[in-house]
Coordinates of C-alpha atoms in Angstrom, one line a residue:
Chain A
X1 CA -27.9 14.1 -13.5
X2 CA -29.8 16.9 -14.8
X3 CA -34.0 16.1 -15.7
X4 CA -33.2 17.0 -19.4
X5 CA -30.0 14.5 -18.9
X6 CA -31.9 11.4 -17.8
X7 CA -35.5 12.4 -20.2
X8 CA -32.2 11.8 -22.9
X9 CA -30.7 8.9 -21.9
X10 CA -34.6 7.0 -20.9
X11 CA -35.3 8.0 -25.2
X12 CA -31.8 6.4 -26.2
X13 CA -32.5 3.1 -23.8
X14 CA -35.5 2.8 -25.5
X15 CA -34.3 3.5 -29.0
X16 CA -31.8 1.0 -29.0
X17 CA -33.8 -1.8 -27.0
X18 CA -36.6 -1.2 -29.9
X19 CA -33.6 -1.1 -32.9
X20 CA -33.0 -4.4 -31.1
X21 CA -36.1 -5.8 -31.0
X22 CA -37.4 -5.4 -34.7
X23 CA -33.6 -7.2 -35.5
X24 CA -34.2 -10.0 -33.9
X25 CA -38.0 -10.3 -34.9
X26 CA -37.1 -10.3 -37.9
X27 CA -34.2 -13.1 -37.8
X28 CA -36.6 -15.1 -35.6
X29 CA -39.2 -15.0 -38.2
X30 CA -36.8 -15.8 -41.2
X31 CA -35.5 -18.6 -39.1
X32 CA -37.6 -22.3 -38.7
X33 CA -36.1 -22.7 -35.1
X34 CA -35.0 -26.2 -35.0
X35 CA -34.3 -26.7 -30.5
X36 CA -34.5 -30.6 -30.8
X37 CA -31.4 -30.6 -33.0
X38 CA -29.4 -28.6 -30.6
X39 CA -30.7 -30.6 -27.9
X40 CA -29.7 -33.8 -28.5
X41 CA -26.2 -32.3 -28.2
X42 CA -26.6 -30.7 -24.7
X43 CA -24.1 -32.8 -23.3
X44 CA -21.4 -31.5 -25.5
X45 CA -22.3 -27.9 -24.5
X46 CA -22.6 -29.0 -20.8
X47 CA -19.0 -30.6 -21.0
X48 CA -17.5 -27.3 -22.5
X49 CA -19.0 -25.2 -19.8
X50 CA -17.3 -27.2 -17.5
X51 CA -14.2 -27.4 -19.1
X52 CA -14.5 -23.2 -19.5
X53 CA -14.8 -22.6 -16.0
X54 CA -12.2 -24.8 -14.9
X55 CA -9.5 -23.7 -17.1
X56 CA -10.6 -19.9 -16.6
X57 CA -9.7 -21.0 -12.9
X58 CA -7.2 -22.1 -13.2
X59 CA -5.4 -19.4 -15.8
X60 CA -6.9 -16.9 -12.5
X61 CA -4.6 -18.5 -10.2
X62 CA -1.7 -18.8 -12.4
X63 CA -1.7 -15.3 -14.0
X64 CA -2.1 -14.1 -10.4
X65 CA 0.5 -15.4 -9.1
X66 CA 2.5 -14.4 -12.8
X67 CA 1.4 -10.8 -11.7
X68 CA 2.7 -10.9 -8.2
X69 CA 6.0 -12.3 -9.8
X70 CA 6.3 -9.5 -12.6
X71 CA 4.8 -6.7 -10.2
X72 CA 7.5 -7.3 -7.9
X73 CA 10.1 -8.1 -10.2
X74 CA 9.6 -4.5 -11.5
X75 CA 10.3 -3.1 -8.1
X76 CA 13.4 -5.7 -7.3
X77 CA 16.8 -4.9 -6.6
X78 CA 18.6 -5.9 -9.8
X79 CA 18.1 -4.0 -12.9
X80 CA 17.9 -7.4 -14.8
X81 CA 14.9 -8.7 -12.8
X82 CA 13.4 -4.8 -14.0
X83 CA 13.8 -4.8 -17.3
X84 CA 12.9 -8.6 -17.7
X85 CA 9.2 -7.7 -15.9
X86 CA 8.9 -4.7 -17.5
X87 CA 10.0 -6.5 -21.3
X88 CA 6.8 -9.1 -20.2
X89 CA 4.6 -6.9 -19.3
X90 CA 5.0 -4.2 -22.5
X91 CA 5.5 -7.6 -24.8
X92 CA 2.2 -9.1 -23.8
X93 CA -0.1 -5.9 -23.7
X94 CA 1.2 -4.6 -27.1
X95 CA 0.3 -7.6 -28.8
X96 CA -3.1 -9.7 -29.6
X97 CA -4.1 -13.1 -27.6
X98 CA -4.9 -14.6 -30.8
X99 CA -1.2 -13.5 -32.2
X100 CA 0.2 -15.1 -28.6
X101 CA -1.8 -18.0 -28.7
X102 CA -0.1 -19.0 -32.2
X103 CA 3.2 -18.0 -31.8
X104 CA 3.6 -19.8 -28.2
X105 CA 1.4 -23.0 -29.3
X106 CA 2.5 -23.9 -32.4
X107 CA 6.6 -22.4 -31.5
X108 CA 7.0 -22.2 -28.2
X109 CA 4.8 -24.8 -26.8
X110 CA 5.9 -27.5 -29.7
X111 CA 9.8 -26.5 -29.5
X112 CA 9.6 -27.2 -26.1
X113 CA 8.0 -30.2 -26.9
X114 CA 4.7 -29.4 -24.6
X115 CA 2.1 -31.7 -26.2
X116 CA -0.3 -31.2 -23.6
X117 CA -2.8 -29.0 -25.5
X118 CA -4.9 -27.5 -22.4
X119 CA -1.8 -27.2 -20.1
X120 CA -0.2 -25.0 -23.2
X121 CA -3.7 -23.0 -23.1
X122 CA -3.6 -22.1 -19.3
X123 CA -0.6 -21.3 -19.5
X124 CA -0.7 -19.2 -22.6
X125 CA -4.0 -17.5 -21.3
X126 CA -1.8 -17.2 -18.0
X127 CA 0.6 -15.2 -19.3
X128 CA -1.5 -13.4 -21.5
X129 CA -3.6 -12.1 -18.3
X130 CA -0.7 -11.7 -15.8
X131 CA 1.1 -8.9 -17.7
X132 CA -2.5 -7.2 -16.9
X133 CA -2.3 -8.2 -13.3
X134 CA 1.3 -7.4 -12.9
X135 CA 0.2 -3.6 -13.6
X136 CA -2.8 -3.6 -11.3
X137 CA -0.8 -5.0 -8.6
X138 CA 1.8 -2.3 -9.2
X139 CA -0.5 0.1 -9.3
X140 CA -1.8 -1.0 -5.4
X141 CA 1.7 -1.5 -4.3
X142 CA 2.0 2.2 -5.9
X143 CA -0.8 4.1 -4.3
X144 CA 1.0 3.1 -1.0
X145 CA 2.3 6.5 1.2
X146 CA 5.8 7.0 1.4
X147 CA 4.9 7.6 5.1
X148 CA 3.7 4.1 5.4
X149 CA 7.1 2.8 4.3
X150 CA 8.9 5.7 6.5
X151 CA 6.8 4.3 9.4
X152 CA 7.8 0.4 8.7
X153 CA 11.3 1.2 8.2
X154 CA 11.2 3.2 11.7
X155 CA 9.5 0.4 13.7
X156 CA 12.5 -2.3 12.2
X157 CA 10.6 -4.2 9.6
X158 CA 12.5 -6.1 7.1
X159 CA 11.6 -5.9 3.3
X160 CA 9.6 -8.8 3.5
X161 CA 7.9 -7.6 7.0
X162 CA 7.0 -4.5 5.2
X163 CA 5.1 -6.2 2.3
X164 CA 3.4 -8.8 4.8
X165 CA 1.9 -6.4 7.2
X166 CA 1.9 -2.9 5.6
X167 CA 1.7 -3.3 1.8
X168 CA 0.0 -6.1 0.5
X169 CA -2.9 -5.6 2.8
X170 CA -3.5 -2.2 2.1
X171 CA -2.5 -2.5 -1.8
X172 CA -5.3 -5.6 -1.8
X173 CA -8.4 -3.0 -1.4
X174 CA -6.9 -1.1 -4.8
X175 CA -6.0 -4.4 -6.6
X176 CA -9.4 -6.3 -5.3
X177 CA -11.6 -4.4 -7.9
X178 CA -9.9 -4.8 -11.0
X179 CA -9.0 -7.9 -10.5
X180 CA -12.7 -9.5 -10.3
X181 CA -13.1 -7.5 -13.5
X182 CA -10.2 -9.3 -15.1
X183 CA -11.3 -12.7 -13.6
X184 CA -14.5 -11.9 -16.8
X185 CA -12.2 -10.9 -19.0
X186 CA -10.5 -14.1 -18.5
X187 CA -13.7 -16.1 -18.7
X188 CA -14.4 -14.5 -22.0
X189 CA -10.8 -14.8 -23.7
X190 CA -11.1 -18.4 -23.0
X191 CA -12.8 -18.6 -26.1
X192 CA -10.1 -18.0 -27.9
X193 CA -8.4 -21.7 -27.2
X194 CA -10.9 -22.7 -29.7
X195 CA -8.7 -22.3 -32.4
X196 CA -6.2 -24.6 -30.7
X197 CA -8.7 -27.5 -30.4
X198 CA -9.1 -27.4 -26.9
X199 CA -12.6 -28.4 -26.4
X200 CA -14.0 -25.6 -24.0
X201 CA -17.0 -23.9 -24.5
X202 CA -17.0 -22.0 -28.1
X203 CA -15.5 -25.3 -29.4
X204 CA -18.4 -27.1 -28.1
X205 CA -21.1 -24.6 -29.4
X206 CA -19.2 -24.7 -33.3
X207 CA -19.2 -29.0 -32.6
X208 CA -23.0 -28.6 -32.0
X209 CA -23.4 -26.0 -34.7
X210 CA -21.8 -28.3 -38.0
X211 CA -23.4 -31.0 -36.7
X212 CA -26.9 -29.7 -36.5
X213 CA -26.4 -26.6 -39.0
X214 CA -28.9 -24.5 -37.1
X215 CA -26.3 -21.7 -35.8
X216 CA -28.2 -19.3 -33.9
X217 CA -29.6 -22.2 -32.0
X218 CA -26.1 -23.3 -31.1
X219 CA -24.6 -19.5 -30.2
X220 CA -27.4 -18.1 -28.5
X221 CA -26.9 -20.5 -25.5
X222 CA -22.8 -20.0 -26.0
X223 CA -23.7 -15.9 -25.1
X224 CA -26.2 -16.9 -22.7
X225 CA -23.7 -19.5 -21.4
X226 CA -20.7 -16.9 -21.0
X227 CA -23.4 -14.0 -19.5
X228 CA -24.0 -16.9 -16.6
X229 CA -20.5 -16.5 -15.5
X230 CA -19.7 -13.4 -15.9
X231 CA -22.3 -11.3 -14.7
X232 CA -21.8 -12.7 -11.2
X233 CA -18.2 -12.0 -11.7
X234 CA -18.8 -8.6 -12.6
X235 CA -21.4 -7.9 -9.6
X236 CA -19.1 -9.1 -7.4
X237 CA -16.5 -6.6 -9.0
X238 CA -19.1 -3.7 -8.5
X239 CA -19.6 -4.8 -5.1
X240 CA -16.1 -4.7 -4.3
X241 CA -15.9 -1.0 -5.8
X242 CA -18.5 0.1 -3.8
X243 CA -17.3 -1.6 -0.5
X244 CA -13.7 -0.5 -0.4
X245 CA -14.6 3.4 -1.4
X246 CA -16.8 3.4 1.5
X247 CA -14.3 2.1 3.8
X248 CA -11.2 5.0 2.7
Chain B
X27 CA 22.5 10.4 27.6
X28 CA 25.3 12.3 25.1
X29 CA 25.3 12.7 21.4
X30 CA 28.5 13.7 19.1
X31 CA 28.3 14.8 15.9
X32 CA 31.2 14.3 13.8
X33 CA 31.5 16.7 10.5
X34 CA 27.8 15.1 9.7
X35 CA 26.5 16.8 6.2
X36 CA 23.6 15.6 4.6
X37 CA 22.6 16.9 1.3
X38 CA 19.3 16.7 -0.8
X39 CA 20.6 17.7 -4.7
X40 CA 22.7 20.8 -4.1
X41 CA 20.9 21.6 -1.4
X42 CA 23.2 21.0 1.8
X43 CA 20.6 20.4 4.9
X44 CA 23.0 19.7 7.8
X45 CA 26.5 21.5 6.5
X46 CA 29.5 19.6 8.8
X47 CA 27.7 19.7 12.2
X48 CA 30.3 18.8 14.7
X49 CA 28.9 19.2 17.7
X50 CA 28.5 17.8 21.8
X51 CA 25.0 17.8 23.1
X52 CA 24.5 16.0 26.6
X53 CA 21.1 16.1 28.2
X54 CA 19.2 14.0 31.2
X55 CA 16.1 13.6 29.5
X56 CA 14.7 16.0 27.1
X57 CA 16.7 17.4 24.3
X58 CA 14.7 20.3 22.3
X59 CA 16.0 21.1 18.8
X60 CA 14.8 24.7 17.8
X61 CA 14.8 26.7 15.0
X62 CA 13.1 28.4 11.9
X63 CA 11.9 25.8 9.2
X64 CA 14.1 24.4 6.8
X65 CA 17.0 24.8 9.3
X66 CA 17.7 21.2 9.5
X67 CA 16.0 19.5 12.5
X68 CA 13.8 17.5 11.3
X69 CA 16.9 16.3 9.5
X70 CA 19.2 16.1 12.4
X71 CA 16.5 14.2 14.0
X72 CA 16.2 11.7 10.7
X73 CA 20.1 10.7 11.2
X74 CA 19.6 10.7 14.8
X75 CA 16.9 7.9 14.4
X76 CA 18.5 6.1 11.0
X77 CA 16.5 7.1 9.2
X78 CA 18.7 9.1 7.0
X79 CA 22.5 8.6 7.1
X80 CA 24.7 11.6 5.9
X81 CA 27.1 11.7 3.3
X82 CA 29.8 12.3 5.1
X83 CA 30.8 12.3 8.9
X84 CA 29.7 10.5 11.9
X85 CA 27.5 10.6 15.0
X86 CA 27.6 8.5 18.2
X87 CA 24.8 7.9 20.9
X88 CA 26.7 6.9 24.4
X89 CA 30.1 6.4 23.1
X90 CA 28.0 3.7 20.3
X91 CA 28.0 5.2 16.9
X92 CA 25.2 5.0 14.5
X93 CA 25.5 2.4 12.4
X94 CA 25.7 2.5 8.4
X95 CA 24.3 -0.2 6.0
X96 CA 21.0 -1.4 6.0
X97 CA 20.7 -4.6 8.3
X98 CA 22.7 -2.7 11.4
X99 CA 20.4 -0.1 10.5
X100 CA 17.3 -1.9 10.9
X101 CA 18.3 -3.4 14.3
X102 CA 19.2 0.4 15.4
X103 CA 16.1 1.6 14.1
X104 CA 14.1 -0.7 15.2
X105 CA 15.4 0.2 19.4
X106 CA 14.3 3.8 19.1
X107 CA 10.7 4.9 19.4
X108 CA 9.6 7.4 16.7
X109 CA 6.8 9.5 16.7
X110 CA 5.6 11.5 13.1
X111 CA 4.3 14.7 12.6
X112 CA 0.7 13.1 10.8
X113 CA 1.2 9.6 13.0
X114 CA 1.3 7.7 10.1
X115 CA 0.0 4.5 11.7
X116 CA -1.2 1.6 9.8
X117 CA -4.7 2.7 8.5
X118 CA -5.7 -0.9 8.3
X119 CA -5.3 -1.6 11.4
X120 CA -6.9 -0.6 14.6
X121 CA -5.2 0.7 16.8
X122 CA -4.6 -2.1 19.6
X123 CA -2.9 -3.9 16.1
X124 CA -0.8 -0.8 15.5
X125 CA 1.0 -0.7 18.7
X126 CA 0.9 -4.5 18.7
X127 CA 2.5 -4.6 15.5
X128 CA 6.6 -3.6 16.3
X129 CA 6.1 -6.0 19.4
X130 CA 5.2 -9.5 17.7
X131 CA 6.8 -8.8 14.2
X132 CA 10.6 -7.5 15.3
X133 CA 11.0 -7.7 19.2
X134 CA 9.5 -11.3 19.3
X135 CA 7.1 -10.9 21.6
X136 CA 4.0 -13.3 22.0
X137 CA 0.7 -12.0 20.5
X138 CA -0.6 -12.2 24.5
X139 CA 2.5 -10.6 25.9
X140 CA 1.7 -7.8 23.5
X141 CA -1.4 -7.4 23.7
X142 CA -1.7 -7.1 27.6
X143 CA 1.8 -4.3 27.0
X144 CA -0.4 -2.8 24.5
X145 CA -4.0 -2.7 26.8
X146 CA -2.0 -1.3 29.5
X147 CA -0.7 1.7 27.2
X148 CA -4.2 2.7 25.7
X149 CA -5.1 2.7 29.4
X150 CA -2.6 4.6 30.5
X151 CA -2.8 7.0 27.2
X152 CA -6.4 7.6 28.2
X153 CA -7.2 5.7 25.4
X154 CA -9.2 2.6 27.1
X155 CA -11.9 1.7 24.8
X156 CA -10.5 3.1 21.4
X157 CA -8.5 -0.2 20.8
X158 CA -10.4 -1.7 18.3
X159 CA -10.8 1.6 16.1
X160 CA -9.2 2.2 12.9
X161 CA -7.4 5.6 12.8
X162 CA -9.8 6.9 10.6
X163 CA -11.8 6.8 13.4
X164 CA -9.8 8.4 15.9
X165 CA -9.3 12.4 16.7
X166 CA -6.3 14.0 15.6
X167 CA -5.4 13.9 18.8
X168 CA -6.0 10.3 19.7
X169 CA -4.0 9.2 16.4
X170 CA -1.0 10.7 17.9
X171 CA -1.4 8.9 21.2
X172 CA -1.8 6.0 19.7
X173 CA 1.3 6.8 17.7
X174 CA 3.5 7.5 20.9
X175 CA 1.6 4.0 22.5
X176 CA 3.6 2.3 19.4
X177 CA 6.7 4.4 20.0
X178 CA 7.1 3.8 23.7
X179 CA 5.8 -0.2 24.0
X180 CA 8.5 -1.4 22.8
X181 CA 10.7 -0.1 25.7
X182 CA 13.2 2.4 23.3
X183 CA 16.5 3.7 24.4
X184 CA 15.6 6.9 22.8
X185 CA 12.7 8.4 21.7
X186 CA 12.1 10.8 18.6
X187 CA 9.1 13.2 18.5
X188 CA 9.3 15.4 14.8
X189 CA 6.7 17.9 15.3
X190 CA 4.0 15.6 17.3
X191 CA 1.6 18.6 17.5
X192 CA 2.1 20.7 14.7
X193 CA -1.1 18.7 12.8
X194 CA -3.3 19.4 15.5
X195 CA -5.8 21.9 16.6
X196 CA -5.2 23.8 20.3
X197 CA -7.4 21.1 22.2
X198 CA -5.9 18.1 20.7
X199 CA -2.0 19.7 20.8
X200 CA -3.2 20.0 24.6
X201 CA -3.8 16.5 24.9
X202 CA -0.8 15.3 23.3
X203 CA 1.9 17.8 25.2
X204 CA 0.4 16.7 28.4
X205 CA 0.8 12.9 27.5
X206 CA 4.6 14.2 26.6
X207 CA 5.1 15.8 29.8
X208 CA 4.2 12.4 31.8
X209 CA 7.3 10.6 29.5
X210 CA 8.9 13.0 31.2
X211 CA 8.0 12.2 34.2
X212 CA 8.2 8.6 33.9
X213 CA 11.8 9.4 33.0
X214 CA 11.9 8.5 29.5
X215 CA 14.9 10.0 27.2
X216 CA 13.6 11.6 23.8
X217 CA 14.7 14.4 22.0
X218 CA 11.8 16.7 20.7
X219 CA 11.3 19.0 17.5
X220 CA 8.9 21.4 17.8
X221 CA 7.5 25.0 17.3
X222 CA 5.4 24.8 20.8
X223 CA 7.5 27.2 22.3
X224 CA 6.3 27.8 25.5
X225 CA 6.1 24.1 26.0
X226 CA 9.9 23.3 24.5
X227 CA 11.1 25.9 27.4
X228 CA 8.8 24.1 30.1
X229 CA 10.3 20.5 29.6
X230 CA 13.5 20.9 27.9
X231 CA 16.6 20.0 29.8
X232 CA 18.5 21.2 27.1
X233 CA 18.0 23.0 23.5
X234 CA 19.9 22.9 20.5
X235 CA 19.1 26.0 17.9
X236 CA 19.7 24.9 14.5
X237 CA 19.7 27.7 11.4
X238 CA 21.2 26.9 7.8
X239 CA 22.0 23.6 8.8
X240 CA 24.0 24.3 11.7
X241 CA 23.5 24.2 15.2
X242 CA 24.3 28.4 16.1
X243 CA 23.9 27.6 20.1
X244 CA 22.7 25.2 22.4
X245 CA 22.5 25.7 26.0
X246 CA 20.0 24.8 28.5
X247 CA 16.3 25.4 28.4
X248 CA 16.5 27.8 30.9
X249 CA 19.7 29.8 29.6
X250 CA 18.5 29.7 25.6
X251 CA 15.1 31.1 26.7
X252 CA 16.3 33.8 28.9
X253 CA 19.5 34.8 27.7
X254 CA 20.4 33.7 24.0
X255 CA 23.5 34.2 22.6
X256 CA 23.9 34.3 18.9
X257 CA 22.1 37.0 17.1
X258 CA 19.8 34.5 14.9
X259 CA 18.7 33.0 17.8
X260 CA 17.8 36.2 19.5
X261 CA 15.8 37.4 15.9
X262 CA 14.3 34.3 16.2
X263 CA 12.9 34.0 19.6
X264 CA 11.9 37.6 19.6
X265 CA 9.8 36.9 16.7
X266 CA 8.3 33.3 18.0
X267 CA 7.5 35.0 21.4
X268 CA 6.1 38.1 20.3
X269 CA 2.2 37.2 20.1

């Protein structure tokens, strides 16, 4: 970065961190902060946090093994299993979560007769994020050499062999990265199962919010709340980055 | 050992890369296929090893032909030792895992059996101490020994070197030809592709010149280098030779 370059960006940081500042001053004075409200209800917001982690977790695992499926499914044999990955993967991306989450909860999930309303959230959320997963794990099974298949198929390896020993672990520094990155993005769309009643974290924050009527009070810890997970998430993404360029 | 070639074509689009080779070649130990590029040896070599199998025709090693479909063609594969041009060993690996690698996953080996086969290889490859290194950290050269460690652990029939120097500077092609000379001497069978010529006519038993996807004249080492026959191959060597 050039001196002129960085003298530029330093005067738009501080531009927008001062822009910032005189916002929220003035909020903050129009506002009678009222803590003790929100407070009482600290439980409800503890509770959701919980609940927002675990089900984030859990979606992870799901919609990475929903990825693995899809991402190999796009490479199988049998045109069907091809064109029924790639029909998933295309499906899901085109369209919202918030379109998904309707049409498979209050369709799908009810024609099945799924009552389970956080089971039909991980999964939905599942699904949602392994169509995203499915093309980063392509994408590392993609960026393999044909020489490294050549060399598997000359020492004897069978399919399987070759994706045990020479594939997956060298597709896993490409897919590492993007991955942690999408373990935020699932943190964050978890606030979407809100709107099916599932009580996670945004649910408890609007709870605590008509019950006290002092909103900022109840969303500034719901950002603050989200920020706690995924910044580490995101470091850790960063660090992952940085760790596997060095190493090719 | 003795190879037949049957009518074997192999074509790439409407390119035709071996055109009906039907051929005899017999050989004690080391079989050098010569010729300009494009002419079709790495290609002959590539059926040789099944890697490739032509459209048409047939080819049998000992009497035993080359198999076709792919489960045969794994077990067929996986008894010959191949050796790349660029290595193209397992860059997550080191190198101890690389040549380790063919032994535990097909041939069944123990991971201690394997290990010590593998120890003893680096050592006799001049390459005690380098187990543990990742081929980005190894030479040029030492990447290629590590490659014919793999090759020859697992006790081939046959083994296939395509060009094993041709991505290496002077030093380093030194190092590898004189780790090919001692297969030699050890007795090994492998058929070589190469543009080293002066080293094809020191330790081939027998060469086989390939041009347009035929092979114009074989003969012994001796015989092609002095004396060769067809005109191509006489163009050929006289241009090779001359500096």
């Amino acid at each position: 970065m050039t001196r002129h370059q960085t003298i530029n960006a330093v005067i738009s940081v501080l531009l927008a961190g001062l822009l910032l500042a005189t916002a929220c001053f003035a909020i903050f004075q129009a506002l009678s902060w009222n803590w003790s409200g929100v407070w009482a209800y600290r439980q409800v917001f503890w509770q959701g946090w919980v609940n927002t982690i675990w089900i984030s977790l859990a979606a992870l695992a799901l919609s990475v093994l929903l990825g693995l499926l899809a991402a190999l499914g796009r490479r199988a044999r049998y045109p069907a299993l091809r064109w029924l990955s790639a029909g998933y993967v295309e499906l899901i991306r085109g369209t919202p979560l918030l379109v998904q989450l309707l049409i498979l909860f209050y369709v799908v999930a009810d024609a099945v007769g799924l009552q389970n309303r956080y089971l039909a959230g991980i999964l939905i959320l599942s699904i949602f994020s392994g169509a995203y997963i499915a093309e980063m794990i392509r994408g590392g099974i993609e960026s393999i050499g044909k020489s490294q298949l050549e060399s598997a198929r000359a020492i004897g390896l069978t399919r399987w062999q070759t994706y045990r020993h020479v594939i997956f672990p060298q597709a896993m520094r490409h897919v590492l990265p993007p991955l942690a990155g999408q373990a935020a993005s699932i943190i964050k769309d978890s606030s979407l199962l809100s709107i099916l009643g599932i009580e996670e974290f945004t649910l408890a924050a609007q709870q605590v919010n008509s019950a006290t009527y002092s909103t900022l009070e109840s969303y500034l810890p719901l950002a603050v709340g989200y920020l706690a997970l995924t910044l580490p998430v995101s470091l850790l993404a960063r660090r992952l980055e940085d760790k596997f360029r060095y190493e090719t | 050992m003795k190879l037949e070639f049957d009518a074997v074509t192999k074509r790439y689009g409407d390119h035709t890369v071996l055109d009906a080779i039907t051929a005899q070649l017999e050989f004690p130990h080391v079989l050098a296929l010569l010729g300009p590029s494009g002419g079709g040896k790495s290609t002959l070599l590539r059926v040789i090893g099944g890697l490739e199998s032509p459209e048409t025709g047939s080819l049998t090693i000992d009497g035993q032909r080359v198999p076709t479909g792919e489960k045969p063609l794994r077990t067929f594969r996986s008894n010959i030792g191949t050796v790349f041009q660029s290595w193209n060993l397992f860059p997550h690996l080191d190198a101890l895992a690389n040549i380790m690698l063919p032994l535990t996953a097909v041939h069944g080996l123990a991971a201690e059996a394997a290990r010590d086969r593998s120890l003893e290889l680096l050592e006799r490859l001049h390459l005690t101490g380098h187990g543990h290194k990742r081929p980005a950290e190894l030479s040029g050269g030492q990447r290629q020994r590590v490659a014919i460690a793999r090759a020859v652990a697992i006790h081939p029939r046959l083994l296939l070197l395509d060009e094993p120097t041709s991505a290496l500077d002077p030093e380093m092609t030194a190092e590898v030809l004189e780790v090919i000379a001692d297969l030699k001497s050890e007795g090994r069978t492998f058929i070589l592709v190469t543009h080293a010529m002066n080293f094809a006519r020191s330790i081939a038993d027998q060469v086989a010149f390939l041009a347009d996807g035929r092979i114009v004249e074989q003969g012994s080492g001796q015989a092609f280098f002095s004396a060769p026959q067809s005109e191509t191959a006489q163009r050929f060597l006289a241009k090779v030779l001359k500096y």
